[in-house]
Each structure stands twice: as structure tokens, then as C-alpha cells.
PDB file of C-alpha atoms and ligand atoms in Angstrom:
ATOM      1  CA  MET A 209       7.057  12.430 -46.184  1.00 55.00           C
ATOM      2  CA  THR A 210       3.864  10.365 -46.053  1.00 61.00           C
ATOM      3  CA  PHE A 211       5.835   7.435 -44.511  1.00 57.00           C
ATOM      4  CA  ILE A 212       7.153   9.714 -41.557  1.00 59.00           C
ATOM      5  CA  ILE A 213       3.525  11.492 -41.409  1.00 60.00           C
ATOM      6  CA  THR A 214       2.357   7.862 -40.719  1.00 62.00           C
ATOM      7  CA  GLY A 215       4.894   6.973 -38.716  1.00 62.00           C
ATOM      8  CA  PHE A 216       3.932   9.546 -36.707  1.00 59.00           C
ATOM      9  CA  ILE A 217       0.181   8.835 -36.271  1.00 61.00           C
ATOM     10  CA  VAL A 218       0.701   5.702 -35.696  1.00 60.00           C
ATOM     11  CA  PHE A 219       3.077   5.841 -32.505  1.00 58.00           C
ATOM     12  CA  ALA A 220       1.113   9.002 -31.360  1.00 60.00           C
ATOM     13  CA  LEU A 221      -2.217   5.916 -31.284  1.00 60.00           C
ATOM     14  CA  ILE A 222      -0.084   3.339 -30.067  1.00 56.00           C
ATOM     15  CA  ALA A 223       1.081   6.126 -26.688  1.00 55.00           C
ATOM     16  CA  TYR A 224      -2.634   7.258 -26.508  1.00 56.00           C
ATOM     17  CA  PHE A 225      -3.996   4.042 -26.028  1.00 54.00           C
ATOM     18  CA  PHE A 226      -0.839   2.921 -24.161  1.00 54.00           C
ATOM     19  CA  LEU A 227      -1.420   5.953 -21.669  1.00 54.00           C
ATOM     20  CA  LYS A 228      -5.944   5.139 -21.576  1.00 56.00           C
ATOM     21  CA  ASN A 229      -5.154   1.891 -20.576  1.00 56.00           C
ATOM     22  CA  ASN A 230      -2.780   2.651 -18.008  1.00 57.00           C
ATOM     23  CA  LYS A 231      -5.013   5.031 -16.736  1.00 55.00           C
ATOM     24  CA  ALA A 232      -8.174   2.744 -16.542  1.00 54.00           C
ATOM     25  CA  LYS A 233      -6.371   0.179 -14.774  1.00 54.00           C
ATOM     26  CA  ALA A 234      -5.374   2.834 -12.127  1.00 56.00           C
ATOM     27  CA  ALA A 235      -8.745   3.309 -12.287  1.00 54.00           C
ATOM     28  CA  GLU A 236     -10.465  -0.031 -11.692  1.00 54.00           C
ATOM     29  CA  ILE A 237      -7.671  -0.886  -8.772  1.00 53.00           C
ATOM     30  CA  VAL A 238      -9.101   2.432  -6.898  1.00 55.00           C
ATOM     31  CA  ALA A 239     -12.256   1.164  -8.022  1.00 53.00           C
ATOM     32  CA  LYS A 240     -11.955  -2.592  -6.911  1.00 59.00           C
ATOM     33  CA  SER A 241     -10.418  -1.555  -3.304  1.00 74.00           C
ATOM     34  CA  ASP A 242     -11.922  -1.014  -0.802  1.00 88.00           C
ATOM     35  CA  LEU A 243     -10.192   0.927   1.380  1.00 94.00           C
ATOM     36  CA  LYS A 244     -12.402   1.637   4.780  1.00 96.00           C
ATOM     37  CA  PRO A 245     -11.404  -1.042   7.088  1.00 97.00           C
ATOM     38  CA  LEU A 246      -7.938   0.168   6.545  1.00 97.00           C
ATOM     39  CA  LEU A 247      -8.814   3.792   6.758  1.00 98.00           C
ATOM     40  CA  ALA A 248     -10.576   2.983   9.699  1.00 97.00           C
ATOM     41  CA  GLN A 249      -7.358   1.281  11.187  1.00 97.00           C
ATOM     42  CA  HIS A 250      -4.914   3.326  10.391  1.00 97.00           C
ATOM     43  CA  ILE A 251      -6.364   6.723  10.145  1.00 97.00           C
ATOM     44  CA  SER A 252      -7.177   8.790  13.214  1.00 95.00           C
ATOM     45  CA  PHE A 253      -8.793  11.671  11.775  1.00 97.00           C
ATOM     46  CA  TYR A 254     -10.992   9.458   9.528  1.00 97.00           C
ATOM     47  CA  ARG A 255     -12.247   7.325  13.074  1.00 97.00           C
ATOM     48  CA  ASP A 256     -13.021  10.990  14.828  1.00 95.00           C
ATOM     49  CA  LEU A 257     -15.429  11.676  11.932  1.00 96.00           C
ATOM     50  CA  ASP A 258     -19.398  11.523  12.266  1.00 96.00           C
ATOM     51  CA  ASP A 259     -20.851   8.867   9.815  1.00 97.00           C
ATOM     52  CA  GLU A 260     -21.746  11.390   7.163  1.00 97.00           C
ATOM     53  CA  SER A 261     -18.448  12.902   7.601  1.00 97.00           C
ATOM     54  CA  LYS A 262     -16.819   9.859   6.967  1.00 97.00           C
ATOM     55  CA  LEU A 263     -18.843   9.411   3.828  1.00 97.00           C
ATOM     56  CA  LEU A 264     -17.037  12.410   2.695  1.00 97.00           C
ATOM     57  CA  PHE A 265     -13.626  11.772   3.182  1.00 97.00           C
ATOM     58  CA  GLU A 266     -14.468   8.497   1.271  1.00 97.00           C
ATOM     59  CA  GLN A 267     -15.407  10.194  -1.100  1.00 96.00           C
ATOM     60  CA  LYS A 268     -12.790  12.682  -1.302  1.00 97.00           C
ATOM     61  CA  VAL A 269      -9.739   9.871  -1.154  1.00 97.00           C
ATOM     62  CA  LYS A 270     -11.129   8.114  -4.517  1.00 96.00           C
ATOM     63  CA  LEU A 271     -11.754  11.556  -6.464  1.00 96.00           C
ATOM     64  CA  PHE A 272      -7.612  12.049  -5.548  1.00 97.00           C
ATOM     65  CA  LEU A 273      -6.630   8.402  -5.851  1.00 97.00           C
ATOM     66  CA  GLY A 274      -9.297   8.658  -9.058  1.00 96.00           C
ATOM     67  CA  GLY A 275      -6.831  11.610 -10.285  1.00 95.00           C
ATOM     68  CA  ILE A 276      -3.290  10.932  -9.866  1.00 96.00           C
ATOM     69  CA  THR A 277      -0.846   7.764 -10.117  1.00 97.00           C
ATOM     70  CA  ILE A 278       1.296   6.515  -7.379  1.00 97.00           C
ATOM     71  CA  GLU A 279       4.503   4.585  -8.248  1.00 96.00           C
ATOM     72  CA  GLY A 280       6.711   2.272  -6.468  1.00 94.00           C
ATOM     73  CA  VAL A 281      10.424   2.366  -6.868  1.00 89.00           C
ATOM     74  CA  GLY A 282      11.799  -0.888  -5.914  1.00 85.00           C
ATOM     75  CA  THR A 283       8.882  -1.238  -4.769  1.00 89.00           C
ATOM     76  CA  VAL A 284       5.091  -2.262  -5.142  1.00 95.00           C
ATOM     77  CA  VAL A 285       2.217   0.118  -4.283  1.00 97.00           C
ATOM     78  CA  ASP A 286      -0.606  -1.649  -2.208  1.00 96.00           C
ATOM     79  CA  ASP A 287      -3.475  -0.693  -0.523  1.00 97.00           C
ATOM     80  CA  ASN A 288      -2.128   0.678   2.583  1.00 97.00           C
ATOM     81  CA  ASP A 289       0.196   3.113   1.083  1.00 97.00           C
ATOM     82  CA  ARG A 290      -2.992   4.369  -1.391  1.00 98.00           C
ATOM     83  CA  ALA A 291      -5.201   4.704   2.107  1.00 98.00           C
ATOM     84  CA  MET A 292      -2.317   6.422   4.004  1.00 98.00           C
ATOM     85  CA  ILE A 293      -1.228   8.597   0.818  1.00 98.00           C
ATOM     86  CA  ALA A 294      -4.491   9.568  -0.003  1.00 98.00           C
ATOM     87  CA  SER A 295      -5.437  10.290   3.300  1.00 98.00           C
ATOM     88  CA  SER A 296      -3.187  12.943   3.691  1.00 98.00           C
ATOM     89  CA  ALA A 297      -3.969  14.239   0.840  1.00 98.00           C
ATOM     90  CA  VAL A 298      -7.476  14.789   1.750  1.00 98.00           C
ATOM     91  CA  ILE A 299      -7.019  15.866   5.751  1.00 98.00           C
ATOM     92  CA  PRO A 300      -5.691  19.638   4.835  1.00 98.00           C
ATOM     93  CA  ILE A 301      -9.072  20.060   2.376  1.00 97.00           C
ATOM     94  CA  PHE A 302     -10.759  18.552   4.312  1.00 98.00           C
ATOM     95  CA  GLY A 303     -12.985  21.932   5.356  1.00 96.00           C
ATOM     96  CA  PHE A 304     -12.769  22.696   1.776  1.00 95.00           C
ATOM     97  CA  LYS A 305     -15.938  22.108  -0.731  1.00 90.00           C
ATOM     98  CA  ASP A 306     -14.225  21.229  -3.578  1.00 89.00           C
ATOM     99  CA  TRP A 307     -10.490  21.285  -3.684  1.00 92.00           C
ATOM    100  CA  GLU A 308      -8.405  19.190  -6.645  1.00 92.00           C
ATOM    101  CA  TYR A 309      -4.800  19.441  -6.285  1.00 93.00           C
ATOM    102  CA  GLN A 310      -3.976  20.864  -9.687  1.00 90.00           C
ATOM    103  CA  ASN A 311      -0.690  20.886  -9.352  1.00 90.00           C
ATOM    104  CA  LEU A 312      -0.274  16.957  -8.520  1.00 96.00           C
ATOM    105  CA  THR A 313       0.194  14.191 -11.419  1.00 96.00           C
ATOM    106  CA  ASN A 314       2.477  11.458  -9.530  1.00 96.00           C
ATOM    107  CA  VAL A 315       3.411  10.402  -6.173  1.00 97.00           C
ATOM    108  CA  ILE A 316       6.549   8.297  -6.568  1.00 94.00           C
ATOM    109  CA  LEU A 317       6.791   6.168  -3.538  1.00 95.00           C
ATOM    110  CA  TYR A 318      10.193   4.422  -2.004  1.00 89.00           C
ATOM    111  CA  PRO A 319      10.593   2.054   0.337  1.00 84.00           C
ATOM    112  CA  ASP A 320      12.864   4.295   2.805  1.00 79.00           C
ATOM    113  CA  THR A 321      15.170   7.460   2.822  1.00 69.00           C
ATOM    114  CA  PHE A 322      15.673   8.507  -0.250  1.00 66.00           C
ATOM    115  CA  ASP A 323      18.815  11.124  -1.492  1.00 62.00           C
ATOM    116  CA  GLY A 324      18.353  14.061  -3.192  1.00 57.00           C
ATOM    117  CA  GLU A 325      19.271  13.715  -6.880  1.00 56.00           C
ATOM    118  CA  PHE A 326      16.248  15.448  -8.215  1.00 52.00           C
ATOM    119  CA  GLN A 327      15.147  19.226  -9.056  1.00 43.00           C
ATOM    120  CA  PHE A 328      13.693  19.337  -5.725  1.00 43.00           C
ATOM    121  CA  GLU A 329      12.888  22.475  -2.977  1.00 43.00           C
ATOM    122  CA  GLY A 330      13.394  23.174   0.282  1.00 43.00           C
ATOM    123  CA  GLU A 331      13.406  19.853   1.796  1.00 49.00           C
ATOM    124  CA  ASP A 332      16.245  19.462   4.372  1.00 46.00           C
ATOM    125  CA  ARG A 333      14.322  16.186   6.213  1.00 44.00           C
ATOM    126  CA  ASN A 334      14.690  15.369   1.912  1.00 48.00           C
ATOM    127  CA  ILE A 335      14.893  12.105   2.558  1.00 68.00           C
ATOM    128  CA  LEU A 336      11.733  11.337   4.118  1.00 82.00           C
ATOM    129  CA  GLY A 337       9.323  13.588   1.444  1.00 82.00           C
ATOM    130  CA  MET A 338       9.747  16.016  -1.275  1.00 84.00           C
ATOM    131  CA  VAL A 339       7.730  18.365  -3.563  1.00 86.00           C
ATOM    132  CA  GLY A 340       8.783  18.639  -7.142  1.00 80.00           C
ATOM    133  CA  THR A 341       9.743  22.234  -8.831  1.00 79.00           C
ATOM    134  CA  GLY A 342      11.522  22.610 -12.763  1.00 79.00           C
ATOM    135  CA  TYR A 343      10.874  19.418 -14.894  1.00 77.00           C
ATOM    136  CA  MET A 344      10.043  17.575 -11.798  1.00 81.00           C
ATOM    137  CA  ASN A 345       6.723  19.773 -11.511  1.00 87.00           C
ATOM    138  CA  GLY A 346       3.866  17.908 -10.260  1.00 92.00           C
ATOM    139  CA  GLN A 347       5.823  14.689  -8.994  1.00 93.00           C
ATOM    140  CA  MET A 348       5.894  14.260  -5.025  1.00 94.00           C
ATOM    141  CA  ILE A 349       8.393  11.751  -3.793  1.00 91.00           C
ATOM    142  CA  LEU A 350       7.563   9.850  -0.282  1.00 93.00           C
ATOM    143  CA  SER A 351       9.378   7.407   2.344  1.00 91.00           C
ATOM    144  CA  ARG A 352       7.065   4.601   2.794  1.00 93.00           C
ATOM    145  CA  ALA A 353       9.213   4.653   5.753  1.00 90.00           C
ATOM    146  CA  ALA A 354       8.026   8.034   7.321  1.00 92.00           C
ATOM    147  CA  LEU A 355       4.451   7.911   5.367  1.00 96.00           C
ATOM    148  CA  ILE A 356       3.392   4.868   7.933  1.00 96.00           C
ATOM    149  CA  LYS A 357       5.684   6.844  10.869  1.00 95.00           C
ATOM    150  CA  GLY A 358       3.716   9.506  10.610  1.00 96.00           C
ATOM    151  CA  PHE A 359      -0.003   7.657  10.730  1.00 97.00           C
ATOM    152  CA  SER A 360       1.409   5.557  13.933  1.00 96.00           C
ATOM    153  CA  LYS A 361       1.604   6.229  17.313  1.00 90.00           C
ATOM    154  CA  LEU A 362       5.458   7.235  17.609  1.00 87.00           C
ATOM    155  CA  ALA A 363       4.739  10.643  14.990  1.00 90.00           C
ATOM    156  CA  GLY A 364       3.664  12.824  17.901  1.00 93.00           C
ATOM    157  CA  LYS A 365       3.778  16.221  16.248  1.00 96.00           C
ATOM    158  CA  GLU A 366       5.200  14.901  12.779  1.00 96.00           C
ATOM    159  CA  ASN A 367       3.286  13.485   9.721  1.00 97.00           C
ATOM    160  CA  THR A 368       5.669  14.087   6.714  1.00 95.00           C
ATOM    161  CA  ALA A 369       3.030  13.545   4.135  1.00 97.00           C
ATOM    162  CA  ILE A 370       0.495  15.991   5.552  1.00 98.00           C
ATOM    163  CA  HIS A 371       3.938  17.980   5.499  1.00 97.00           C
ATOM    164  CA  GLU A 372       4.147  17.970   1.730  1.00 95.00           C
ATOM    165  CA  PHE A 373       0.273  18.415   0.447  1.00 97.00           C
ATOM    166  CA  VAL A 374       0.405  21.820   2.818  1.00 97.00           C
ATOM    167  CA  HIS A 375       3.462  22.379   0.597  1.00 95.00           C
ATOM    168  CA  LEU A 376       1.255  22.010  -2.424  1.00 95.00           C
ATOM    169  CA  LEU A 377      -1.807  24.158  -1.113  1.00 96.00           C
ATOM    170  CA  ASP A 378       0.646  27.199  -0.558  1.00 96.00           C
ATOM    171  CA  LYS A 379       2.451  26.461  -3.930  1.00 94.00           C
ATOM    172  CA  SER A 380      -1.183  26.569  -5.458  1.00 93.00           C
ATOM    173  CA  ASP A 381      -1.167  30.009  -5.113  1.00 93.00           C
ATOM    174  CA  GLY A 382       2.514  30.249  -7.610  1.00 91.00           C
ATOM    175  CA  ALA A 383       4.241  30.644  -4.351  1.00 93.00           C
ATOM    176  CA  THR A 384       5.944  28.053  -1.843  1.00 93.00           C
ATOM    177  CA  ASP A 385       5.594  30.996   0.911  1.00 96.00           C
ATOM    178  CA  GLY A 386       4.386  29.996   3.905  1.00 97.00           C
ATOM    179  CA  VAL A 387       1.227  32.542   3.057  1.00 97.00           C
ATOM    180  CA  PRO A 388      -1.282  30.398   1.324  1.00 95.00           C
ATOM    181  CA  GLU A 389      -2.703  33.196  -0.602  1.00 94.00           C
ATOM    182  CA  ASN A 390      -5.983  31.368  -1.961  1.00 91.00           C
ATOM    183  CA  LEU A 391      -7.035  30.270   1.339  1.00 92.00           C
ATOM    184  CA  LEU A 392      -6.111  33.563   3.499  1.00 93.00           C
ATOM    185  CA  ALA A 393      -8.384  36.660   3.189  1.00 92.00           C
ATOM    186  CA  HIS A 394      -5.616  39.532   2.132  1.00 94.00           C
ATOM    187  CA  GLU A 395      -6.474  41.124   6.058  1.00 95.00           C
ATOM    188  CA  TYR A 396      -4.859  38.281   7.498  1.00 96.00           C
ATOM    189  CA  VAL A 397      -1.695  38.294   5.254  1.00 96.00           C
ATOM    190  CA  LEU A 398       0.468  40.612   7.554  1.00 97.00           C
ATOM    191  CA  PRO A 399      -0.597  39.380  10.951  1.00 97.00           C
ATOM    192  CA  TRP A 400       0.105  35.587  10.117  1.00 98.00           C
ATOM    193  CA  LEU A 401       3.576  36.720   8.912  1.00 98.00           C
ATOM    194  CA  LYS A 402       4.264  38.794  12.590  1.00 98.00           C
ATOM    195  CA  MET A 403       3.147  35.531  13.796  1.00 98.00           C
ATOM    196  CA  ILE A 404       5.420  33.143  11.900  1.00 98.00           C
ATOM    197  CA  HIS A 405       8.544  35.426  12.987  1.00 98.00           C
ATOM    198  CA  GLN A 406       7.322  35.671  16.349  1.00 98.00           C
ATOM    199  CA  GLU A 407       7.206  32.406  16.994  1.00 98.00           C
ATOM    200  CA  ILE A 408      10.244  31.682  14.720  1.00 98.00           C
ATOM    201  CA  HIS A 409      12.093  34.010  17.394  1.00 98.00           C
ATOM    202  CA  LYS A 410      10.992  31.768  20.788  1.00 98.00           C
ATOM    203  CA  ILE A 411      11.349  28.850  18.783  1.00 98.00           C
ATOM    204  CA  GLU A 412      15.479  30.064  17.949  1.00 97.00           C
ATOM    205  CA  ALA A 413      15.469  30.821  21.950  1.00 97.00           C
ATOM    206  CA  GLY A 414      14.886  27.438  22.924  1.00 97.00           C
ATOM    207  CA  LYS A 415      11.230  28.825  24.213  1.00 97.00           C
ATOM    208  CA  SER A 416       9.389  27.005  21.903  1.00 97.00           C
ATOM    209  CA  ASP A 417       7.936  22.807  21.724  1.00 98.00           C
ATOM    210  CA  ILE A 418       7.598  23.574  17.652  1.00 98.00           C
ATOM    211  CA  ASN A 419       9.999  21.359  15.142  1.00 96.00           C
ATOM    212  CA  PRO A 420      13.384  23.825  15.197  1.00 96.00           C
ATOM    213  CA  TYR A 421      12.965  22.949  11.052  1.00 95.00           C
ATOM    214  CA  ALA A 422       9.933  25.043  10.956  1.00 97.00           C
ATOM    215  CA  ILE A 423      12.481  27.748  11.731  1.00 97.00           C
ATOM    216  CA  THR A 424      14.265  27.375   7.730  1.00 95.00           C
ATOM    217  CA  ASN A 425      11.769  29.445   6.264  1.00 96.00           C
ATOM    218  CA  GLU A 426       8.207  30.769   5.960  1.00 97.00           C
ATOM    219  CA  ALA A 427       7.359  27.733   4.449  1.00 97.00           C
ATOM    220  CA  GLU A 428       8.292  25.429   6.171  1.00 96.00           C
ATOM    221  CA  PHE A 429       7.075  27.103   9.403  1.00 98.00           C
ATOM    222  CA  PHE A 430       3.538  26.720   7.766  1.00 98.00           C
ATOM    223  CA  ALA A 431       3.923  22.877   6.802  1.00 98.00           C
ATOM    224  CA  VAL A 432       5.049  22.334  10.101  1.00 98.00           C
ATOM    225  CA  VAL A 433       3.099  23.556  12.403  1.00 98.00           C
ATOM    226  CA  ALA A 434       0.371  22.068   9.707  1.00 98.00           C
ATOM    227  CA  GLU A 435       1.534  18.610  10.812  1.00 98.00           C
ATOM    228  CA  TYR A 436       1.273  20.091  14.546  1.00 98.00           C
ATOM    229  CA  PHE A 437      -2.346  21.279  13.899  1.00 98.00           C
ATOM    230  CA  PHE A 438      -3.805  18.050  12.287  1.00 97.00           C
ATOM    231  CA  GLN A 439      -1.660  15.637  14.657  1.00 97.00           C
ATOM    232  CA  LYS A 440      -1.692  17.077  18.225  1.00 96.00           C
ATOM    233  CA  PRO A 441      -4.489  19.588  17.354  1.00 96.00           C
ATOM    234  CA  ASP A 442      -5.673  19.893  21.206  1.00 96.00           C
ATOM    235  CA  GLU A 443      -1.820  20.662  22.603  1.00 97.00           C
ATOM    236  CA  LEU A 444      -1.754  23.190  20.060  1.00 97.00           C
ATOM    237  CA  LYS A 445      -4.735  25.034  21.293  1.00 97.00           C
ATOM    238  CA  HIS A 446      -3.584  24.810  24.866  1.00 97.00           C
ATOM    239  CA  LYS A 447      -0.131  25.603  23.944  1.00 97.00           C
ATOM    240  CA  HIS A 448      -0.274  28.014  21.378  1.00 98.00           C
ATOM    241  CA  PRO A 449      -3.666  29.441  20.534  1.00 97.00           C
ATOM    242  CA  GLU A 450      -3.274  31.891  18.231  1.00 97.00           C
ATOM    243  CA  LEU A 451      -1.401  30.031  15.672  1.00 97.00           C
ATOM    244  CA  TYR A 452      -4.162  27.396  16.256  1.00 98.00           C
ATOM    245  CA  GLU A 453      -6.796  30.454  15.647  1.00 97.00           C
ATOM    246  CA  MET A 454      -5.051  31.080  12.373  1.00 97.00           C
ATOM    247  CA  LEU A 455      -4.376  27.405  11.193  1.00 98.00           C
ATOM    248  CA  SER A 456      -8.345  27.043  11.517  1.00 97.00           C
ATOM    249  CA  THR A 457      -9.193  29.961   9.661  1.00 96.00           C
ATOM    250  CA  ILE A 458      -6.937  28.878   6.564  1.00 97.00           C
ATOM    251  CA  PHE A 459      -7.481  25.019   6.890  1.00 97.00           C
ATOM    252  CA  ARG A 460     -11.014  26.378   7.874  1.00 96.00           C
ATOM    253  CA  GLN A 461     -11.371  23.132  10.278  1.00 96.00           C
ATOM    254  CA  ASN A 462     -11.585  23.367  13.958  1.00 93.00           C
ATOM    255  CA  ARG A 463     -10.359  20.140  14.902  1.00 84.00           C
ATOM    256  CA  ALA A 464      -9.602  20.776  19.074  1.00 87.00           C
ATOM    257  CA  GLU A 465     -12.033  19.446  21.303  1.00 83.00           C
ATOM    258  CA  ASP A 466     -13.550  21.765  23.731  1.00 69.00           C
TER     259      ASP A 466
HETATM  260 ZN1  LIG B 184       8.839  20.977   4.084  1.00 54.39          ZN
END
């Protein structure tokens, strides 16, 4: 019996030091790398900020990277990946004073598309990005190809990684249902749902420029129009002023120029 207990304690200590070491290593990588040039190079959201806000963005990027683990599967994660993943996390929450993704511990990065053999929910584009549920809770899977495309000139209204982080915001109230109750005052909930359903009808009738993937359900609608809001704010404001106003209220950001 004593032997078993001693064995267990030794095992627990080894596991503790192993994990602590890993965490320390991750923190060390974050502390060492200067992501500023990469942010300036790839992230137009960051480039558009004034100097003070840029500093705040950098701090939020560091905070995010210090709190989660990014693992590559079949690939080595580099600073470029770290800068883009962290930016995708920070952009939707940039309007909030303090926000930590409580429901995320790991981001798993695949070089390209991956299949859906995991316990993941809701993603038809499940080859590009997913947020885990069940035993995969706290995990996000991203395709690097999609991650990079989202920040390239080819992205248009789409950004897969931002889409996935918006799902996490949505999920923070316990339900991924397109209604981020933590972020939206109660009186806005019904107007928001009405707006969603009206726009879904327009998409179905072929009378909307919003990605048809949005009609999957309310959660996908929210994530898809959030991509549009962050990628093409001026266009969204011009073509869908009410939608723009609502998203501006939810994210506490005014992204359009005028
Ligand atoms: Zn989605």
C-alpha cells in the first residue's frame, strides 16, 4: 500500500514538473518573440489603430498567447502562426475592457484542411476550423491555409479564425446559439433574432451578399456576419446598416470609416 501511495506521489510530482516545464517553455517563447513586425505586416486591423491602441493590441496578444497552448499537427508552429491566431482572438474582443477566453486551452494547427473525425460541433466548413465540444471542450482546430487566407488580400468578407473565436464568445454564456447573452443587453435579444431571421430569408431568396453558409443556423449566422463586420466594415455599414449597428453594439467597436 505504501509502495502504491509513494508511486502515485512520484508520478504526480513528475507530471506536475513536466506540465510546469511545458507551460514555462511556452511563456518563454512568447516573451522572447517580438510579434510587432508581424502584426504590422499581416494584420490590417492592427495597422489601422493609433499608437496607443496598437500598444493595447500587443498587450492583449501577449496575454492571450501566455494563457493558451498552440500545437502543430504535422507542422511546426511559428511566430507567423502565433501572431495570426492571437490577432484572430483579440480582434473580436478588442472593444471589451477585460476579456479572457475561459473556454479555450489549446489551439491545434493543421497545415491544411482536416477531416471531421473529432467531436466538434456545427462546422460545415469543418475542414477549415472548428470549436470543440464534449471531450474536446476547450480545443480549437484551425487550418493554417485558412488562417493565412483570412489575413490575405484574397480573404474578402471571410476570416475562418475570427469566425471560430466568435463562436467562443457566443459559447461563453453556455450556448452556441447566435445570441451572445453576455454581450447583448436583454432588450436587444428579440430584435437581434428578428434581424437574423429576416436576413436569412433574403439569403435564401438570393437577395443578399452574405455568405449563404450563414443560413445554417443562428450561431453560424452570427459568426459569418461577424467576419463581414471585421473584414469589410464599410461595405457592411453601407449594405446592411441595421446589421452593422447591432454588431457594433455587440462588439463595442465602430469599425466603419464614416
Ligand atoms: Zn461556424
